[in-house]
Every structure is written in structure tokens, then in C-alpha cells.
Short mmCIF file of C-alpha atoms and ligand atoms in Angstrom, two decimals:
data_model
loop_
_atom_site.label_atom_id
_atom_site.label_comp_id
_atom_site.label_asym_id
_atom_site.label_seq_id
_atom_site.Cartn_x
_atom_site.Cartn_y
_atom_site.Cartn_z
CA UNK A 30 244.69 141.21 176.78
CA UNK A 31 242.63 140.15 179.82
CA UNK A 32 242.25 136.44 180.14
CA UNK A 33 238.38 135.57 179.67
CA UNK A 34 236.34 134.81 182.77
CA UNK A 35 236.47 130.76 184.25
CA UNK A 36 233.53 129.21 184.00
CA UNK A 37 230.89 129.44 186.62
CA UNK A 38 231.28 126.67 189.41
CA UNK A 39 228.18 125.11 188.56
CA UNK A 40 227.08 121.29 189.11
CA UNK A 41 227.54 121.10 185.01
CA UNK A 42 230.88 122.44 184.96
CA UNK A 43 231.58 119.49 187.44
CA UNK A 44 230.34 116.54 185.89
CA UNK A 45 230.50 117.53 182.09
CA UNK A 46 233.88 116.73 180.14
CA UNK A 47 236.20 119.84 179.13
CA UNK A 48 236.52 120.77 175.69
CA UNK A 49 240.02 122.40 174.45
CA UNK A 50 239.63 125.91 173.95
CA UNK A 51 239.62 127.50 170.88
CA UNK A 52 241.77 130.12 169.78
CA UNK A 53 241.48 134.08 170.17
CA UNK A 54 240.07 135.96 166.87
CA UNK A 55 243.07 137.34 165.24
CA UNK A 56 243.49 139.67 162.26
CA UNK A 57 240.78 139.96 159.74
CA UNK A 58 238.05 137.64 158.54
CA UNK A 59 235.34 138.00 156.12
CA UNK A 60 232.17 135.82 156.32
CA UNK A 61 228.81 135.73 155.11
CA UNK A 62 227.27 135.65 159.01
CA UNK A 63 229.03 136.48 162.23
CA UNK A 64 226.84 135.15 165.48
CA UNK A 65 227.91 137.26 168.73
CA UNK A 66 227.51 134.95 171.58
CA UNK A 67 227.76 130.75 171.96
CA UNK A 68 225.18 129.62 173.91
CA UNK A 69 222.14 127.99 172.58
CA UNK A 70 220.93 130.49 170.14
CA UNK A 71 224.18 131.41 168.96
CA UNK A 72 225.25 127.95 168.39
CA UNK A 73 221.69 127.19 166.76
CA UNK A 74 221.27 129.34 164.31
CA UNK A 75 224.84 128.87 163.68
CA UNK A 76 224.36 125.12 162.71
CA UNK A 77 221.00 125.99 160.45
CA UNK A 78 223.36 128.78 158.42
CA UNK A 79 226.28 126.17 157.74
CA UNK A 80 224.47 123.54 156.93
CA UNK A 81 222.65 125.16 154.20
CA UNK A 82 226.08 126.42 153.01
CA UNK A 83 226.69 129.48 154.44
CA UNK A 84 230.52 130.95 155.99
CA UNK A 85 229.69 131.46 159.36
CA UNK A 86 232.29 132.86 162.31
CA UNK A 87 230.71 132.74 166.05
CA UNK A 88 232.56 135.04 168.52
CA UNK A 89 232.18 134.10 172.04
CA UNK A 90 233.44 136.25 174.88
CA UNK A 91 234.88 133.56 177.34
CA UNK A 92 233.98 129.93 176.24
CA UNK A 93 231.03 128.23 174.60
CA UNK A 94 228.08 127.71 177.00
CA UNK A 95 229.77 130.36 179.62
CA UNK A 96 226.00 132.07 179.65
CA UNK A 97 222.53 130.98 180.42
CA UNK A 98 223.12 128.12 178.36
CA UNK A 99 225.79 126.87 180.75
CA UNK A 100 224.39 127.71 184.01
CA UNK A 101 220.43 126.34 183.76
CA UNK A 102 218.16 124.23 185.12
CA UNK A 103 218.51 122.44 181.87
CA UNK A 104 214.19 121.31 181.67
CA UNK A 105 213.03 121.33 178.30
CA UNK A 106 209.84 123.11 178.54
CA UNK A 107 207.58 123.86 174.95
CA UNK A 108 205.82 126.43 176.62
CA UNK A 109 206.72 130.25 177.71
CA UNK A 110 206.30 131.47 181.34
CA UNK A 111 203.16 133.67 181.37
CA UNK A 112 202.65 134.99 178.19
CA UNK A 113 199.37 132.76 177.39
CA UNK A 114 198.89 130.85 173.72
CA UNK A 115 195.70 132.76 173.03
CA UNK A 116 196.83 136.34 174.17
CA UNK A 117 199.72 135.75 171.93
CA UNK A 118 197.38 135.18 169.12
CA UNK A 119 195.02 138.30 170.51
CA UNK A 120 197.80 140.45 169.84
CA UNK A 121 200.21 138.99 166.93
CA UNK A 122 197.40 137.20 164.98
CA UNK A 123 198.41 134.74 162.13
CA UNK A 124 202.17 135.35 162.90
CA UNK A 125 200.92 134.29 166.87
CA UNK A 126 199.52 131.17 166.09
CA UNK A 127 202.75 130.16 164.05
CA UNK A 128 204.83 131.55 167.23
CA UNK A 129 202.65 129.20 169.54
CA UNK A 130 203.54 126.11 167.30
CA UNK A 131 206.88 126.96 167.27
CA UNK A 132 206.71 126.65 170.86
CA UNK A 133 204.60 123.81 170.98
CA UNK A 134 207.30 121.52 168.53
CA UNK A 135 210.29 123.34 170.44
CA UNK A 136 210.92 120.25 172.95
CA UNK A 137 210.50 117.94 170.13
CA UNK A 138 212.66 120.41 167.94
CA UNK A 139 216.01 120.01 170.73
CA UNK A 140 215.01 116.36 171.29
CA UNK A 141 215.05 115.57 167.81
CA UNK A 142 218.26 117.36 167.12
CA UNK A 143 220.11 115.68 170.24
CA UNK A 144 219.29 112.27 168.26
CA UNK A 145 220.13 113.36 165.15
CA UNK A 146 223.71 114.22 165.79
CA UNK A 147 223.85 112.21 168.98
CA UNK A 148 224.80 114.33 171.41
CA UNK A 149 225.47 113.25 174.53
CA UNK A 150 223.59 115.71 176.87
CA UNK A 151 222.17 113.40 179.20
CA UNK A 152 218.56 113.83 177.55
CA UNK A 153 215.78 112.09 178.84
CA UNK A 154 212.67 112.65 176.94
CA UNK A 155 210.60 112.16 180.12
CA UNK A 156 208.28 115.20 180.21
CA UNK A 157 207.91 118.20 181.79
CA UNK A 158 205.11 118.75 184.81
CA UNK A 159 203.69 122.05 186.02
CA UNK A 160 201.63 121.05 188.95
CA UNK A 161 198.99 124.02 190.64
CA UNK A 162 199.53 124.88 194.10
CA UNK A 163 195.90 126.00 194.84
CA UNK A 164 192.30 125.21 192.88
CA UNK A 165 192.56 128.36 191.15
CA UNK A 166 195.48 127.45 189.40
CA UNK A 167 193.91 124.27 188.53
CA UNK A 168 191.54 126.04 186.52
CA UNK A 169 194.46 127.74 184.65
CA UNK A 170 195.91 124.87 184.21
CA UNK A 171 192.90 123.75 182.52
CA UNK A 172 192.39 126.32 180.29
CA UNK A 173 195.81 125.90 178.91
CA UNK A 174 195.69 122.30 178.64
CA UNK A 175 193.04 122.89 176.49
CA UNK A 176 194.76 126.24 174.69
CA UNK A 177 197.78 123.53 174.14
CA UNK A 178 196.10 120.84 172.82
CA UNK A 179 194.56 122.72 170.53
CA UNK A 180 198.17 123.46 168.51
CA UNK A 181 198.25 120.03 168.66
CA UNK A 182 200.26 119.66 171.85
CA UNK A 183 201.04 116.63 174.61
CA UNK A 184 198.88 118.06 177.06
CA UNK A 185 196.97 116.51 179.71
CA UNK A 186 195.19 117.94 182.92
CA UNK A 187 196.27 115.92 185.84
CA UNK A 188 193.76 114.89 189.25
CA UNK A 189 195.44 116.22 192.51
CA UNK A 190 195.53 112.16 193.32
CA UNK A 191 197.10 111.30 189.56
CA UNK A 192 199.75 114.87 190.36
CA UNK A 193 200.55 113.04 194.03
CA UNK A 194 201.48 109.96 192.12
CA UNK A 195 203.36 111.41 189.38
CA UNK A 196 205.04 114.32 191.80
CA UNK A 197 205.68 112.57 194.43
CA UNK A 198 204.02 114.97 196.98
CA UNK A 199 200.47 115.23 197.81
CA UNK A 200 201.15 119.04 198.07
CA UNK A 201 199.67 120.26 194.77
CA UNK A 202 196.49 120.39 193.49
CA UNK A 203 196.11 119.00 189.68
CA UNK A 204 199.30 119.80 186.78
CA UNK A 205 199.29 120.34 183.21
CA UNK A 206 201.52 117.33 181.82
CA UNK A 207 203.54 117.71 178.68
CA UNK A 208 205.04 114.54 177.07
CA UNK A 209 207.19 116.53 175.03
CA UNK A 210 209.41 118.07 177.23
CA UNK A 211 211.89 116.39 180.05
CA UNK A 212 215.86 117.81 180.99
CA UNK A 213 219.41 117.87 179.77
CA UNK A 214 222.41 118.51 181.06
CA UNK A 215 222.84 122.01 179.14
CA UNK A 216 226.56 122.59 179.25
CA UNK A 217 227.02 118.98 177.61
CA UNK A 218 224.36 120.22 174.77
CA UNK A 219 226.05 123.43 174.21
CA UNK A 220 229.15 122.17 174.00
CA UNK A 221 228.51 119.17 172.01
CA UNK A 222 226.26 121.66 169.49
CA UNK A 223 229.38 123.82 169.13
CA UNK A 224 231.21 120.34 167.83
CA UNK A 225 228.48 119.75 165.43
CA UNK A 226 228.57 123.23 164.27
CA UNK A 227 232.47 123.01 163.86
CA UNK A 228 232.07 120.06 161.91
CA UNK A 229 229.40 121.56 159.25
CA UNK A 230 231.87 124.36 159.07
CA UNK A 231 231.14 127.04 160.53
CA UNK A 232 234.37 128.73 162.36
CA UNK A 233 234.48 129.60 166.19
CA UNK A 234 236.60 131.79 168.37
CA UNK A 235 236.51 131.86 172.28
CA UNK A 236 238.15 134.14 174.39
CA UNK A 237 236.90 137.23 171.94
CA UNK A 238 234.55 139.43 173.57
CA UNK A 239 233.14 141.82 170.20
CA UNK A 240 233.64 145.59 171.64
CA UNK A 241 232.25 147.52 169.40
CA UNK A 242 229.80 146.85 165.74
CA UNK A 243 229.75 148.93 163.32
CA UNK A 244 228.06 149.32 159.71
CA UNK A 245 230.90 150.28 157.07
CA UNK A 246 230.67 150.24 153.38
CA UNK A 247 231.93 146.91 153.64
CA UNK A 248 229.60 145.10 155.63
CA UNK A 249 229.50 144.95 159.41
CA UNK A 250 232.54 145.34 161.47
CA UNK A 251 233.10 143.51 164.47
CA UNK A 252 236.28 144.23 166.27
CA UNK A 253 237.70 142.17 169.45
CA UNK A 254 240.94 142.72 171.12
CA UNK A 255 243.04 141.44 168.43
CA UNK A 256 241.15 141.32 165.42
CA UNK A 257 238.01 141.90 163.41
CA UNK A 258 235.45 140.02 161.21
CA UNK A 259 233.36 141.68 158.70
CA UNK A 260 230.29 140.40 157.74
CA UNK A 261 227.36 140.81 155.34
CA UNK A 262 224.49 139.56 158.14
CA UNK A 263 225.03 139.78 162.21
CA UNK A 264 223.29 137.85 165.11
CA UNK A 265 223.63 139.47 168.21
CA UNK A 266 222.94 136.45 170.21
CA UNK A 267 224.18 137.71 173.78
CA UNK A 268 220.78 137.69 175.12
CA UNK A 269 220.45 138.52 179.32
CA UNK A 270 224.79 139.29 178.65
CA UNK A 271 224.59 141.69 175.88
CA UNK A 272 226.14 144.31 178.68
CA UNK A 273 228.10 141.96 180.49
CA UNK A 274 231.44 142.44 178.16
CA UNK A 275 230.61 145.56 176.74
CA UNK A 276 228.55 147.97 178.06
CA UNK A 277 228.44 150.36 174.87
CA UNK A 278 227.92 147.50 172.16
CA UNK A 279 224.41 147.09 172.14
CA UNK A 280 223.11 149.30 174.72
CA UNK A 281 219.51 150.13 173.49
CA UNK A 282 219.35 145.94 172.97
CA UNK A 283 220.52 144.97 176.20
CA UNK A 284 218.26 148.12 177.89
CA UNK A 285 214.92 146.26 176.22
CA UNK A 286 215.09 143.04 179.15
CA UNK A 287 215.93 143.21 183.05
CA UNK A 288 218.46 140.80 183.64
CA UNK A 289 217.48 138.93 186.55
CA UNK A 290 219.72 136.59 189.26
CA UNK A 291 218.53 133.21 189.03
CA UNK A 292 219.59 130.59 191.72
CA UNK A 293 220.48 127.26 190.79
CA UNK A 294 221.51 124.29 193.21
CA UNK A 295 222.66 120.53 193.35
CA UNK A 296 221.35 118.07 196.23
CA UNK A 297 224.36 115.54 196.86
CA UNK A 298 223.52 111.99 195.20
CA UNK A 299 220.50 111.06 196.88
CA UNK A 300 219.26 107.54 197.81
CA UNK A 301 217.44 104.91 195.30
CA UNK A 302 215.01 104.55 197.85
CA UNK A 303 214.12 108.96 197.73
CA UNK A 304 214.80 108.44 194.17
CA UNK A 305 211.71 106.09 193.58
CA UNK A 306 209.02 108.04 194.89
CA UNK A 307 210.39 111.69 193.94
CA UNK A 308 209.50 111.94 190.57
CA UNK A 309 210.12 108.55 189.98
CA UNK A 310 209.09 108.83 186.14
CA UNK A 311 211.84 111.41 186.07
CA UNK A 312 209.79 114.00 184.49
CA UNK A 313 210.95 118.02 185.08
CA UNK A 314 208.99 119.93 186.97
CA UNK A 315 208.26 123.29 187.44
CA UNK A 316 204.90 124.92 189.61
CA UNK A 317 202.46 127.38 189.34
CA UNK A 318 204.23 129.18 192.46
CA UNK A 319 205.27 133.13 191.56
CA UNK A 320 208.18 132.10 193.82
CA UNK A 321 208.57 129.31 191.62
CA UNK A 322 209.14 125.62 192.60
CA UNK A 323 211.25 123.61 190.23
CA UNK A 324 213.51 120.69 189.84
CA UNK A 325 214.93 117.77 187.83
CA UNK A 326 216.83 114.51 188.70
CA UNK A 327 220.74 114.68 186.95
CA UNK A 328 222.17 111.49 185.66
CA UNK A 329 224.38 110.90 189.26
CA UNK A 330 221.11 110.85 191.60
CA UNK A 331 220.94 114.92 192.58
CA UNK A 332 218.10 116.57 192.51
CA UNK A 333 218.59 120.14 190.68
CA UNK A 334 216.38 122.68 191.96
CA UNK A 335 217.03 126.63 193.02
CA UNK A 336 215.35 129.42 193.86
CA UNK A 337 214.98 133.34 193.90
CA UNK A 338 216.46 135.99 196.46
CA UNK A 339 215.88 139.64 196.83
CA UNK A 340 218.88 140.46 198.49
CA UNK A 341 222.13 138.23 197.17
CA UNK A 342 224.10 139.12 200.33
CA UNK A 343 225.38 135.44 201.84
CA UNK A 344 223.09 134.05 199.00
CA UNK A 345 224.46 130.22 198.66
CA UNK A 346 224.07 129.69 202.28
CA UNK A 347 220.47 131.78 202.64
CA UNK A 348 219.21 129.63 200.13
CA UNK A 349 220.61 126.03 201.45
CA UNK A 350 218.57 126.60 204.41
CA UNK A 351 215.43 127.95 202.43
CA UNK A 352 215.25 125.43 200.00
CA UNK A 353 215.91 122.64 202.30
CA UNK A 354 213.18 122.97 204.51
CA UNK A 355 210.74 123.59 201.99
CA UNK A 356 211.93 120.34 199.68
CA UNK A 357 211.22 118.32 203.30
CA UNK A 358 208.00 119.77 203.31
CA UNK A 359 207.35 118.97 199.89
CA UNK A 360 208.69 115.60 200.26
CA UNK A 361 209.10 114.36 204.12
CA UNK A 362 210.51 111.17 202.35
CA UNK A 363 213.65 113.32 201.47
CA UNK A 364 214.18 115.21 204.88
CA UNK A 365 216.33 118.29 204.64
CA UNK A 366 219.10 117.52 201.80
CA UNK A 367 222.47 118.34 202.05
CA UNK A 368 223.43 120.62 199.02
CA UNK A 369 227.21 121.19 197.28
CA UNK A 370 226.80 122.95 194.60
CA UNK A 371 224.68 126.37 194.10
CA UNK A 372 225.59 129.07 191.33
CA UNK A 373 223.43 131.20 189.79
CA UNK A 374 222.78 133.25 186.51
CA UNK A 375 221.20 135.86 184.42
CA UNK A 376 217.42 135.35 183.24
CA UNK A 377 216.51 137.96 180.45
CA UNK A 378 212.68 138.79 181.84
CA UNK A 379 209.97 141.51 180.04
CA UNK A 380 207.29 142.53 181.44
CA UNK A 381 204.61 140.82 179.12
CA UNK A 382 206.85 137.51 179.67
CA UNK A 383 207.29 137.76 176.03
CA UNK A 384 210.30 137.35 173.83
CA UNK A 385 211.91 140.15 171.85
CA UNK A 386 212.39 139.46 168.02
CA UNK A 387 214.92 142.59 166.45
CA UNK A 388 215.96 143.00 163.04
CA UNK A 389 217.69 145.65 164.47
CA UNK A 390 218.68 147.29 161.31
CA UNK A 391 219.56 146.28 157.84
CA UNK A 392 221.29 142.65 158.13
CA UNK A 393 221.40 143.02 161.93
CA UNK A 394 219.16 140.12 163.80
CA UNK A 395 218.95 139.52 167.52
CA UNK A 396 216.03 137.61 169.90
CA UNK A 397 216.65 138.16 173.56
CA UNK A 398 214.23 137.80 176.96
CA UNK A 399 213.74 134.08 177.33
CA UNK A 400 211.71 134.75 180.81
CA UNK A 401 213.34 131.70 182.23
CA UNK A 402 212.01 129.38 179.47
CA UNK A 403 214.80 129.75 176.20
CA UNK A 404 216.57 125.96 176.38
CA UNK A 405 213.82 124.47 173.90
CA UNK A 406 212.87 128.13 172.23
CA UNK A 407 216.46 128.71 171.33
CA UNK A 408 217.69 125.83 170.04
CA UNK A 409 213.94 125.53 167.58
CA UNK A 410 214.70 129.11 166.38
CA UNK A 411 217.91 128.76 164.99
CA UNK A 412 216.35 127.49 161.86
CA UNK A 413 213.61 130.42 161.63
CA UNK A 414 216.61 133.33 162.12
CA UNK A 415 218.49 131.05 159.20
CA UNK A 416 215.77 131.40 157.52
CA UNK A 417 214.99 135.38 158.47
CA UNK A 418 218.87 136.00 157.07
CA UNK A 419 218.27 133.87 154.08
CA UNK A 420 215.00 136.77 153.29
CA UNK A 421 212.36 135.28 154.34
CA UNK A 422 209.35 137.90 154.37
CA UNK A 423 209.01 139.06 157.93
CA UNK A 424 205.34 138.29 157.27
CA UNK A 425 206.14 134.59 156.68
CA UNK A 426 208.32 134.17 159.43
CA UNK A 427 207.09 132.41 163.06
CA UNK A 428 207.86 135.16 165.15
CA UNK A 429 206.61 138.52 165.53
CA UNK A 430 209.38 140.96 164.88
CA UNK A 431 209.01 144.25 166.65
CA UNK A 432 211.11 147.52 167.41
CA UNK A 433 213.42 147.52 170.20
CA UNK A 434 211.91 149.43 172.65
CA UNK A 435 214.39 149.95 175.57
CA UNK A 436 212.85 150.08 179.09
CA UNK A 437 213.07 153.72 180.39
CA UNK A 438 214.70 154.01 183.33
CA UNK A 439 216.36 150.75 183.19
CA UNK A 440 218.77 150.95 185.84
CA UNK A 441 215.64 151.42 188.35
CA UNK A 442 214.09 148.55 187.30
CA UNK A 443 217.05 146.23 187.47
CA UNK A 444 217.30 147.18 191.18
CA UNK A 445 213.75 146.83 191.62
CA UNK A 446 212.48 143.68 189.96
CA UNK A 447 214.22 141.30 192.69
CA UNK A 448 211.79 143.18 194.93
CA UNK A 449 209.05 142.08 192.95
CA UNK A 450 209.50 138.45 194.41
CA UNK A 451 208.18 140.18 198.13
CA UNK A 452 204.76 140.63 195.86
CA UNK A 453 204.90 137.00 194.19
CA UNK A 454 205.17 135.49 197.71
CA UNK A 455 202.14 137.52 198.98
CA UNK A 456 200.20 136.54 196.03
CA UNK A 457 201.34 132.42 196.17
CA UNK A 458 200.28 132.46 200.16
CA UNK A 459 197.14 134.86 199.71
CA UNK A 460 195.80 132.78 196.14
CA UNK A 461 192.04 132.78 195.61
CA UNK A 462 190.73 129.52 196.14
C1 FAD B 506 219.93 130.16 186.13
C2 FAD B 506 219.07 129.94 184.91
C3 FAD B 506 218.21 128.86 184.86
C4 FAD B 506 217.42 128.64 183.71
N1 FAD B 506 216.68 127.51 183.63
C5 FAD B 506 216.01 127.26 182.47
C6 FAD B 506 215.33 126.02 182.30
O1 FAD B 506 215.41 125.11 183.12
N2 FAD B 506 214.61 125.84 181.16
C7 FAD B 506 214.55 126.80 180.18
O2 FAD B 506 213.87 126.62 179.18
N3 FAD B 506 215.25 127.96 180.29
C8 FAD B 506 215.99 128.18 181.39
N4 FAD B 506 216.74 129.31 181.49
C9 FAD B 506 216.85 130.18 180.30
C10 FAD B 506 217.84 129.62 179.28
O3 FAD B 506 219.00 129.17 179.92
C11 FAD B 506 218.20 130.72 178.28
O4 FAD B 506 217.02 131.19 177.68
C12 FAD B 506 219.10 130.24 177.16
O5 FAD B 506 220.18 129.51 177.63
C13 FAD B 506 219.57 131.47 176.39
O6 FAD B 506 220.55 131.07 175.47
P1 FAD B 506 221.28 132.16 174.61
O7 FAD B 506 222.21 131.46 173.71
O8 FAD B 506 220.28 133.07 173.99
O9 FAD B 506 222.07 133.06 175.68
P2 FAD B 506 223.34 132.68 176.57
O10 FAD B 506 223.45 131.24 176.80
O11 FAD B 506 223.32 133.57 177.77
O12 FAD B 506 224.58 133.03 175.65
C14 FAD B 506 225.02 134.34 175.43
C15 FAD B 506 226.51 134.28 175.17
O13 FAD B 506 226.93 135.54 174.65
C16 FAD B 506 228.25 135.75 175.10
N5 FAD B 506 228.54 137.18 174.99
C17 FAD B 506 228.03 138.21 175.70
N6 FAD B 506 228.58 139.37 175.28
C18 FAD B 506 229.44 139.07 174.29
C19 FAD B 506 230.31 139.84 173.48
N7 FAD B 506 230.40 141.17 173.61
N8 FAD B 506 231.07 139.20 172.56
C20 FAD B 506 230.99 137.85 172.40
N9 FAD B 506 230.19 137.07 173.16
C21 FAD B 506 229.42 137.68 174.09
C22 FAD B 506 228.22 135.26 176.55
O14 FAD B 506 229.51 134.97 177.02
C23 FAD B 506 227.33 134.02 176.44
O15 FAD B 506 228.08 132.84 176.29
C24 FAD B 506 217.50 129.56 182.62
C25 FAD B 506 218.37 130.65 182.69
C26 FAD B 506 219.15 130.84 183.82
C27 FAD B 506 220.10 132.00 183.86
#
């Protein structure tokens, strides 16, 4: 049997202490749930299942957090990328407006949780600031300040002059201010979830890629290399990696998102003095940009930022020099930082920026396509799929379940949509005023 990929070399990996592994699935095991994947959804919904009593066997490819979960920007954002609160209501309608709350309580949700079973994730509840680089984008800022606050939300429409002093940077124009959100380090959540989930019993296996699922009288039947579980109710919680281990096991699921490269990247420890007037209320931020702007302070003084790239070739280096030069414009207090870390990873985008919630088929459940924003979202639905396998009406449920619809033409688009970041550039430099 192949051994299972390392982990990535990300800043996380670095600074976050190992686990020991967990053993291979062998031989055959019968359980009430199997959950395909352990990153933050896997591990979530996990945790809601056990605790109210049921058996519950995660498989994991390689090791826990190996995914997204592993490899982000870690800010804990209770909002989604573009899909806006009231279009979501437009077009879902009472099961919207539940989806949007969700959303809204979703910081709060991982925050909470984090406290509850102290986990020791580096969490700082600090808040999460998306600041508008022209007066347009003030505007939409506005109007979902006020869309937020509505659901009851931490919202507040920032000044340019109240942004410079919160940001740092007089280069934005206004922000939209959450007090809800802020940034973890996410491979020391998922790994200290997968502790909690051990300990409220649920059973999980590393190193045990599922290769095929199959419906037999019996249940479902997941087989790995050397064994198989069958199981009554599956999560396929593999999300932007559903292909990544096997192609055939899920295709029409992983065909309904374009997996797209993300770039992540860790300053060296900067100094107190750059550390007091960046951020110095430590909130995350991320902009209004297409090509988006976004960083966090860690716990050792780096700032953890990244960006996008429509050609990988020679990425790491490409985007050292990009992202330098345009933090020291940002912030001539910083200069050009020195960076030694930069990985990347898989975001699961749609084109509507909205989630996908499957039941797939009879006692088959998956969400996938975070758009860049699942760290809060996935860890607040693990209770609502618990909930979903327990029978919840679909109609009482805070998400809106639809069909997977798998993109046509999918391998064109995942060669195309890093070209789409040529267009986002055009439209952040050429923004209506
Ligand atoms: C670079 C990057 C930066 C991001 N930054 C942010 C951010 O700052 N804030 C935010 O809100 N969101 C962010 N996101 C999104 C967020 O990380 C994801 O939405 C979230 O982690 C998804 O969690 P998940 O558990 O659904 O999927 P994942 O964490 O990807 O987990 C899926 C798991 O399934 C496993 N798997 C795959 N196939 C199989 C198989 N056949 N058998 C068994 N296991 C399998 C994989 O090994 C993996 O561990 C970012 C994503 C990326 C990639």
C-alpha cells in the first residue's frame, strides 16, 4: 500500500505540535455513520453525531487536517464571499433567511466551541475587517452592513479615517466591521477537534483513502486498501479533494465545484514596533479587491497573507516579489517583508459563490464549495447535517438542499477560472467611483 501523502509545508505544519498517527482501516467495521474526509466538516459533524450517541468511523485519506482545513488562512469570517444575504433569501426564501443566520452565528458557533472544549488553536476573538478599496464599494459595504445587522449581526460601517486607524493604512476607503469573527491557527483546531471527537467516541482512521462507495443490501460500503466499513448514513465530506484520491468515487460531486489554487504565505516574525500600527487590534482582514487582499497576525509576530496566480510556474518566488511590494505600499511602515513560508491549496468555488447542500441519495449527505469562506461555515454545520441524518425534514433544516448539478465541461473550466483573475484585476483598477 502507498504511504499517504506528508503534510503540506505550510507555516501551520511548522509551528503546530504533531499528533501520533492513527492506524490504517483494517478488516470490516459496521457503524451507524461513516464521515469521508477529516477536515473541519468531517470532524464537525462527526463530534455533533457522537455526542448525541451515535457509532461514528471518519476515514481520512492521509492525516487529519491534510486539506483546506490544514492549509488556510485560518480568519473566521460569518459571512460568504459574494453570494449576498438578501439574494440568498430572493431565491431560497424561509430556508434562506435560516441559511443567513446560520452564517451570521457561524464565528460565534467555532468560537464558542474552541471554549467549550478548550482547544488550543490560537483563537483570538478579535474580529474580522473587510475594508473597500474605492467609494463604490463603500456603498456595498453599506448595504450589507445594514443586510447583516438586520439577522442580528456585529456589523458596523467604518469612516475611511476610523478604517486608517483600525487597518493600519490610509489606503482604503470605509470597511464593514464584524465583532464576531477574528483567526485561528486551523491545523491546531482540526487537530485538536479530531481529539475531542475521539474522546466522545467516535472512531478515526488515517492513512485510508475510501476508493470506491457503494449501496448494498447492507448499508453503504466503503472500501480502502485494506478494509471496509459499512454504514447505515455516509458524509462525503472531501469537499475541493473529493478527486484528489480517487478520481471515480464521487465524480458527478467533485464535477459540481472548480477547485481553485489558493496561495498562502508567512512574513518572518516582524517587529513590535510594525506590529503596533498594522492591525494593531489584531482583527483579520480581508478587502473588497477581486484580486483579493487579506491577512492576519499568527501568535509568533508573522503576518499571514497570500495571494492568487494564473500561471503556478515558479509560483512561491513570483508571489514573494508580488506580495511584497504591494504590502509596502499598503503599509510603508513595514517595507518589503522577507517571507519563509508560502504553500498553497484547493478552494472549492461555484459560480453563484454559493455552497452546495447534497443528499445525494438515500442516507448519502455531502456540502462542498466553501468559495474561500468554509472555516466558520463548516465547523456551525456539523450540528445541522447531525441533525439532517437524525431526519430532520429537509424543509426544517438551515440550508437549502439542492441536486447536484455537475458543471459541464468541467475540465475547461478548471483550466480557465485562474484566468478569470486577468478580469478581476481589470475590474479592481478600472472600479466605478
Ligand atoms: C489556501 C486556502 C485558504 C483559505 N482561507 C480561508 C480563510 O481564511 N477563511 C475561511 O473561512 N475559509 C478559508 N478557506 C476555506 C476553508 O479552508 C475550507 O472551506 C474548509 O477548510 C473546508 O473544510 P472541509 O472539511 O470541508 O474540507 P477539507 O479540509 O479540504 O477536508 C477534506 C478532507 O477529505 C480528505 N479526503 C479526500 N478524499 C478522500 C478519500 N477518498 N478518502 C478519505 N478522505 C479523503 C482529504 O484528505 C481532506 O483531509 C481557505 C481554503 C484554502 C484552500
Amino acid at each position: 500500500m502507498m504511504p499517504p501523502p506528508a503534510m503540506p509545508a505550510t507555516l501551520w505544519a511548522a509551528v503546530t505540535p504533531e499528533t501520533p498517527a492513527r492506524p490504517a482501516l483494517e478488516g470490516e467495521w459496521r457503524t451507524d455513520v461513516a464521515v469521508v474526509g477529516a477536515g473541519f466538516t468531517g470532524l464537525s459533524v462527526a463530534l455533533a453525531l457522537a455526542g448525541r450517541g451515535h457509532r461514528v468511523v471518519v476515514l481520512e485519506a492521509a492525516r487529519v487536517g491534510w486539506g483546506a482545513s490544514g492549509r488556510n488562512n485560518g480568519q473566521v469570517i460569518p459571512t460568504l464571499t459574494g453570494a449576498e444575504p438578501d439574494a440568498i433569501v430572493a431565491r431560497h426564501g424561509e430556508t434562506g433567511e435560516r441559511f443567513v443566520r446560520l452564517v451570521a452565528g457561524s464565528a460565534d458557533a467555532l468560537f464558542g466551541l474552541v471554549r467549550a472544549h478548550a482547544i488550543a488553536c490560537e483563537a483570538e476573538q478579535t474580529g474580522w475587517v473587510q475594508p473597500a478599496h474605492s467609494p463604490g464599494r463603500v456603498r456595498l459595504s453599506a448595504a450589507r452592513v445594514e443586510a447583516w445587522a438586520r439577522r442580528s449581526a456585529p456589523v458596523r460601517l467604518l469612516d475611511a479615517a476610523e478604517t486608517a486607524r483600525l487597518v493600519g493604512s490610509s489606503a482604503w476607503h470605509g470597511a464593514m466591521l464584524n465583532t464576531s469573527g477574528g483567526h485561528i491557527n486551523p491545523l491546531a483546531l482540526a487537530r485538536g477537534l479530531a481529539g475531542v471527537v475521539e474522546a466522545a467516541g467516535a472512531t478515526l482512521f488515517e492513512a485510508s483513502p475510501v476508493q470506491s462507495l457503494t449501496r448494498a443490501r447492507t448499508g453503504w460500503v466503503l472500501s480502502t486498501p485494506r478494509g471496509r466499513v459499512i454504514a447505515d448514513q455516509v458524509v462525503m465530506a472531501a469537499n475541493a479533494y473529493t478527486d484528489a484520491f480517487a478520481p471515480r468515487l464521487a465524480p458527478a460531486l467533485a464535477r459540481s465545484l472548480v477547485p481553485v489554487l489558493s496561495w498562502q504565505m508567512a512574513t518572518e516574525p516582524l517587529p513590535a514596533a510594525v506590529r503596533a500600527t498594522v492591525l494593531p487590534g489584531r482583527q483579520a482582514l480581508s478587502d473588497t479587491h477581486g484580486d483579493l487582499r487579506f491577512f492576519r497576525w499568527d501568535a509568533r509576530g508573522r503576518l499571514v497573507t497570500g495571494g492568487a496566480l494564473i500561471v503556478p510556474l515558479n509560483g512561491a518566488e513570483r508571489l514573494k516579489r508580488l506580495v511584497g511590494v504591494r504590502l509596502a505600499a499598503l503599509f510603508p511602515q513595514m517595507g518589503v517583508p522577507r517571507f519563509d513560508r508560502v504553500w498553497n491549496g484547493r478552494l472549492g468555488m461555484t459560480a453563484d459563490r454559493m455552497p452546495r447542500f447534497h443528499r445525494v441519495a438515500e442516507g448519502l449527505w455531502s456540502w462542498i464549495a466553501c468559495n474561500g469562506r468554509g472555516v466558520a461555515l463548516s465547523v456551525a454545520l456539523g450540528p445541522v447535517l447531525a441533525d439532517a441524518i437524525e431526519g430532520a425534514a429537509p424543509a426544517e433544516l438551515p440550508v437549502p438542499l439542492t441536486a447536484v448539478a455537475p458543471y459541464p465541461l468541467h475540465g475547461v473550466a478548471r483550466c480557465v477560472a485562474p484566468a478569470l483573475l486577468a478580469l478581476y484585476r481589470y475590474r479592481d483598477a478600472h472600479e466605478p467611483g
